[in-house]
GROMACS .gro file of C-alpha atoms in nm:
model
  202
    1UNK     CA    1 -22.219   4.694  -5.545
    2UNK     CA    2 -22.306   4.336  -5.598
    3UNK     CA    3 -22.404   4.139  -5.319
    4UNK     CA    4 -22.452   3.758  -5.193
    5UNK     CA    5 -22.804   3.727  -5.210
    6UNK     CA    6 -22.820   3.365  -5.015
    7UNK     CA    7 -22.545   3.205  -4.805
    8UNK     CA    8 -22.452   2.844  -4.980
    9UNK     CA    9 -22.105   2.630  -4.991
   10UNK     CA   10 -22.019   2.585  -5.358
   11UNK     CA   11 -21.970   2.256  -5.534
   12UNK     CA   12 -21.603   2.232  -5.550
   13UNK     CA   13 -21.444   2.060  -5.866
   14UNK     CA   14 -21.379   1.698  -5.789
   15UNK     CA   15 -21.271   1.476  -6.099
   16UNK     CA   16 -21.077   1.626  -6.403
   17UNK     CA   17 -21.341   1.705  -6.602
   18UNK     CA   18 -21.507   1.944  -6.346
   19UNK     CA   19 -21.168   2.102  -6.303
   20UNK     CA   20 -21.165   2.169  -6.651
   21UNK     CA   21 -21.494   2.314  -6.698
   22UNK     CA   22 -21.426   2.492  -6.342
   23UNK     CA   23 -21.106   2.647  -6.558
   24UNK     CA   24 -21.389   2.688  -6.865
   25UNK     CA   25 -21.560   2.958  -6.608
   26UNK     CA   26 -21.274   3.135  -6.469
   27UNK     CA   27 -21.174   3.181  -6.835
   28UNK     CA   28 -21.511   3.307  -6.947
   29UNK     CA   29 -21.571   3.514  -6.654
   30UNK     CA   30 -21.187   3.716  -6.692
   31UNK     CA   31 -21.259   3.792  -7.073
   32UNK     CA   32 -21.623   3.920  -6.980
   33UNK     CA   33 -21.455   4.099  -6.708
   34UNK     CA   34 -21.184   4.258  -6.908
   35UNK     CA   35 -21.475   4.455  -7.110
   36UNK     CA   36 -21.706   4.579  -6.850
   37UNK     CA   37 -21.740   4.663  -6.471
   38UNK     CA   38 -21.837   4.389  -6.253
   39UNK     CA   39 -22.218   4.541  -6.214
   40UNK     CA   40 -22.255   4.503  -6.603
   41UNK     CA   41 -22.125   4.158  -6.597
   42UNK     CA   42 -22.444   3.896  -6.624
   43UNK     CA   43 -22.383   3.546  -6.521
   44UNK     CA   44 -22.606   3.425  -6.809
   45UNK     CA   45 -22.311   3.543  -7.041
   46UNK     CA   46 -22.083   3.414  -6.807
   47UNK     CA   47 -22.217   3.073  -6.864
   48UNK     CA   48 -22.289   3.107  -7.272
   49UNK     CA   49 -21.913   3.196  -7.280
   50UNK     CA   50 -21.808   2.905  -7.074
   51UNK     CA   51 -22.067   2.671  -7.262
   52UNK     CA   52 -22.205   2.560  -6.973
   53UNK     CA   53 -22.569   2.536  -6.791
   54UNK     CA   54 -22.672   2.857  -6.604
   55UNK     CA   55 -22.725   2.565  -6.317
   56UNK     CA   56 -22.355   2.493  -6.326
   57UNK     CA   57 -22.244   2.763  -6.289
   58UNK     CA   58 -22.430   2.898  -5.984
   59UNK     CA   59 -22.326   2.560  -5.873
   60UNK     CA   60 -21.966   2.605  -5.838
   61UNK     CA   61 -22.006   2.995  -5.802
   62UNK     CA   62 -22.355   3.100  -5.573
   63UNK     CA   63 -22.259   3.511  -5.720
   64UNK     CA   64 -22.074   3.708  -5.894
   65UNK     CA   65 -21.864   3.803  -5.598
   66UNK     CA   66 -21.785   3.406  -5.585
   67UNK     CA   67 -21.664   3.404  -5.945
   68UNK     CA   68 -21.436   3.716  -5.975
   69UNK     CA   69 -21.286   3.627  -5.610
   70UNK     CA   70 -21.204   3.266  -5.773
   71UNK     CA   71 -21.081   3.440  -6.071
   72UNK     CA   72 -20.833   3.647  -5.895
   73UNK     CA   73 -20.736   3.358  -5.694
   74UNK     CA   74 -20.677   3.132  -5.992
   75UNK     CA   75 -20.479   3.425  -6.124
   76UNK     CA   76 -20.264   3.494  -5.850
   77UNK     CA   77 -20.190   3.142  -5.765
   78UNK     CA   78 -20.057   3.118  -6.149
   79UNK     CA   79 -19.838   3.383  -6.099
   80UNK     CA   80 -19.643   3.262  -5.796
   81UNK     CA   81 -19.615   2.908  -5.961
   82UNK     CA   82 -19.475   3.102  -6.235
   83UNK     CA   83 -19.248   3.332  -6.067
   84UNK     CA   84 -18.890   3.289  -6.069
   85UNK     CA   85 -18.624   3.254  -5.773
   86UNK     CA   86 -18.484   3.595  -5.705
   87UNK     CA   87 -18.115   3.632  -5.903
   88UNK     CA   88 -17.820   3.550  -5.654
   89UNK     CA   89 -17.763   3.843  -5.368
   90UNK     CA   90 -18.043   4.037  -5.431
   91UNK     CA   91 -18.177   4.169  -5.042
   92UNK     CA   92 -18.522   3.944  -4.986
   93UNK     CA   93 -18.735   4.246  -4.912
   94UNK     CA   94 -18.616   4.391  -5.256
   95UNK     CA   95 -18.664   4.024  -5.428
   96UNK     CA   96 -19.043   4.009  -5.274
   97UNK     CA   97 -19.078   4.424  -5.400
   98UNK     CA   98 -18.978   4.270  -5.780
   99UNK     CA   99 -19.225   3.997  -5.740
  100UNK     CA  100 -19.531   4.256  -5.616
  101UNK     CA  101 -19.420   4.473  -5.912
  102UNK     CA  102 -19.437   4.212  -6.183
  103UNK     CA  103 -19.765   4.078  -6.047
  104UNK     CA  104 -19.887   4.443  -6.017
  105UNK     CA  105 -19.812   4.501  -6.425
  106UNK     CA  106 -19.986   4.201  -6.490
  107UNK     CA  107 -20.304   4.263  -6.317
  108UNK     CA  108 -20.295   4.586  -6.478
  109UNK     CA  109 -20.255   4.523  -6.785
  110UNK     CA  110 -20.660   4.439  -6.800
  111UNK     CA  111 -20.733   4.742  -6.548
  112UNK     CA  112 -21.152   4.667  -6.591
  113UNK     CA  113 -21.092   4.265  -6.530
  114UNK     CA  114 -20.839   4.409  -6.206
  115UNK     CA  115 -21.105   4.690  -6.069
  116UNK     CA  116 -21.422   4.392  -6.095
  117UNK     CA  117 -21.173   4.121  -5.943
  118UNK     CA  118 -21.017   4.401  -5.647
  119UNK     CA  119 -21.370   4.477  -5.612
  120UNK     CA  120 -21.516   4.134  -5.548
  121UNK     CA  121 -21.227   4.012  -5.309
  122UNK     CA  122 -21.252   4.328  -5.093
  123UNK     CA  123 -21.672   4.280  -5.076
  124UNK     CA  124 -21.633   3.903  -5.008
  125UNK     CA  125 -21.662   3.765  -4.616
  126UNK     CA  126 -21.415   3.465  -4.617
  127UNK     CA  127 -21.669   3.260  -4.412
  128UNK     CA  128 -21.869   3.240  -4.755
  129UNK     CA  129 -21.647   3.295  -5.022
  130UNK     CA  130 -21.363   3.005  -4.962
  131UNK     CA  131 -21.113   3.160  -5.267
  132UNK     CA  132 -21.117   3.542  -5.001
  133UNK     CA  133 -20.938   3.314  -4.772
  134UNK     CA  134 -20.746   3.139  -5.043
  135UNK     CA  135 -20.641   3.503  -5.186
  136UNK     CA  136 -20.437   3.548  -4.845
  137UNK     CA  137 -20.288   3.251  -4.833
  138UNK     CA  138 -20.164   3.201  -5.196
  139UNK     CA  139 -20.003   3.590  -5.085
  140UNK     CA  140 -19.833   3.504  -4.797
  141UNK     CA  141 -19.722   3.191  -4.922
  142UNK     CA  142 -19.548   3.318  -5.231
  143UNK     CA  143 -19.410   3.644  -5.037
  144UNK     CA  144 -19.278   3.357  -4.739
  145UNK     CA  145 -19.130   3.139  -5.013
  146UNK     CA  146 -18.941   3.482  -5.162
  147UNK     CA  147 -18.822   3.575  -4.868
  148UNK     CA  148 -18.694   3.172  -4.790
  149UNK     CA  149 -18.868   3.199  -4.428
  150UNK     CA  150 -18.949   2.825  -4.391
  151UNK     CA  151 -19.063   2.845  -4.025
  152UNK     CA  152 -19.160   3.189  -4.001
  153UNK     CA  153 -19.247   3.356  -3.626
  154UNK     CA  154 -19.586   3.514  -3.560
  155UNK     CA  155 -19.410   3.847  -3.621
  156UNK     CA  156 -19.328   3.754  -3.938
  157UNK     CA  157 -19.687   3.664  -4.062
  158UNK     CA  158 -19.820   3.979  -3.896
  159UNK     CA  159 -19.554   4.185  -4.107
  160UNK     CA  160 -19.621   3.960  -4.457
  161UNK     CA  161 -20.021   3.995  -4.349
  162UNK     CA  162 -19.982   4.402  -4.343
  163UNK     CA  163 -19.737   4.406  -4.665
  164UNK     CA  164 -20.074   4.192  -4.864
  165UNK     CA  165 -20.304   4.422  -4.745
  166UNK     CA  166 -20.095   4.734  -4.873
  167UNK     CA  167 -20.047   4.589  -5.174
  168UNK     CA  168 -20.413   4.527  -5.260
  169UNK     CA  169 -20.436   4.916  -5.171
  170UNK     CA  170 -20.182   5.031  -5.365
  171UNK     CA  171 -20.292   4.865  -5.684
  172UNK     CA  172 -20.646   4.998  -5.611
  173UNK     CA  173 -20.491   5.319  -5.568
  174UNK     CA  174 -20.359   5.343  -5.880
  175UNK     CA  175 -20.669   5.183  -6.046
  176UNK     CA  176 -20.860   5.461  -5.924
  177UNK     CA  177 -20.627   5.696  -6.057
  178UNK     CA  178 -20.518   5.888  -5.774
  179UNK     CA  179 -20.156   5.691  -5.813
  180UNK     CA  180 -19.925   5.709  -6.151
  181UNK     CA  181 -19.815   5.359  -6.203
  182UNK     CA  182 -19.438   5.452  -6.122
  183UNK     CA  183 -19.524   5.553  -5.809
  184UNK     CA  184 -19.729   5.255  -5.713
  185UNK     CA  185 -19.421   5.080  -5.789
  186UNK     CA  186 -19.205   5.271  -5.591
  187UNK     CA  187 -19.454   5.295  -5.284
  188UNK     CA  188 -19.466   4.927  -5.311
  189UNK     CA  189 -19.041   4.918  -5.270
  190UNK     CA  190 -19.033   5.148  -4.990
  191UNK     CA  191 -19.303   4.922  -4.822
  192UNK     CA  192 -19.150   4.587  -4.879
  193UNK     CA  193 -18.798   4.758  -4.723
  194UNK     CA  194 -18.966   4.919  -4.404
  195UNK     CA  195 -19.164   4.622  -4.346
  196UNK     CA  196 -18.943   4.297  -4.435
  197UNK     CA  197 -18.609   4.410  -4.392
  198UNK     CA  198 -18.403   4.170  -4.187
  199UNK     CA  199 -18.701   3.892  -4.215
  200UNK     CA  200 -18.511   3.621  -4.452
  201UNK     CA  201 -18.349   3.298  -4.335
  202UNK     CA  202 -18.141   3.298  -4.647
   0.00000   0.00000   0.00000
């Protein structure tokens, strides 16, 4: 398993033009991904893809665990900006299992790119790698915003907290193979109704 061999803060993108070539690397680093398991991926490639210096890149990401932690950040925090609102009287706990579904599919649909990234967030401490942190928090937010808890109680984050971290193990579950998709779909239903029922404001 890939490790962080030194403890650094990465350069974070500050002017359009690093944000771009920050998106460059993310890019480059998911169609690597998508081919190979996350020990086979080389950051030299990584870099070639991206067309930037090897330099640069270490910059912004000190490992691989960095980059494929960023990339399933970026990726998650593109599908909740994508997501639509829930259709009209569907029960919030069953509106934030459809939105853990659709982002399951997609994740899966590049299983390799989903294993290296699944395997990279779980290995990362969020005292070094910033996007482990930023992984919960794009969660929560987007199963908070589903559920239309505005001001939600401690409780509430405890339950949404629990529901992220079953989810994570239910996709690896069925990356491993020991779940059919179908039923990582419908263990992700009965999860979302045991833990969130009665939670919306709505």
């Amino acid at each position: 398993m890939p490790r962080i061999a030194e403890v650094r803060t990465p350069a974070e993108p500050s002017s359009p033009e690093q944000r771009a070539r920050h998106l460059r690397i993310l890019g480059a680093a998911a169609r690597i991904g998508s081919g190979r398991d996350l020990e086979r991926v080389q950051m030299h490639e990584v870099a070639r893809e991206a067309g930037v210096a090897i330099a640069t890149l270490y910059r912004y990401f000190p490992s691989k665990i960095h980059l494929f932690t960023a990339v399933l950040a970026e990726q998650i925090d593109g599908f909740g900006r994508a997501v639509a609102a829930p259709a009209p009287g569907t029960p919030p706990e069953d509106a934030v299992a459809d939105v853990l579904v659709q982002a399951s599919r997609k994740l899966l649909r590049r299983p390799v790119l989903a294993a290296a990234m699944l395997q990279a967030a779980a290995t990362a401490n969020p005292s070094v790698v910033a996007d482990a942190a930023r992984i919960e928090d794009i969660s929560r937010d987007l199963i908070l915003r589903t559920l239309a808890l505005s001001e939600p109680a401690p409780a509430d984050v405890t339950l949404v907290r629990l529901l992220v971290q079953c989810w994570y193990g239910v996709l690896q579950s069925a990356l491993n193979g020991r779940l059919p998709i179908h039923q990582m779909e419908d263990d992700l239903r009965i999860a979302c109704r045991l833990l969130l029922a009665g939670r919306s404001n709505a």
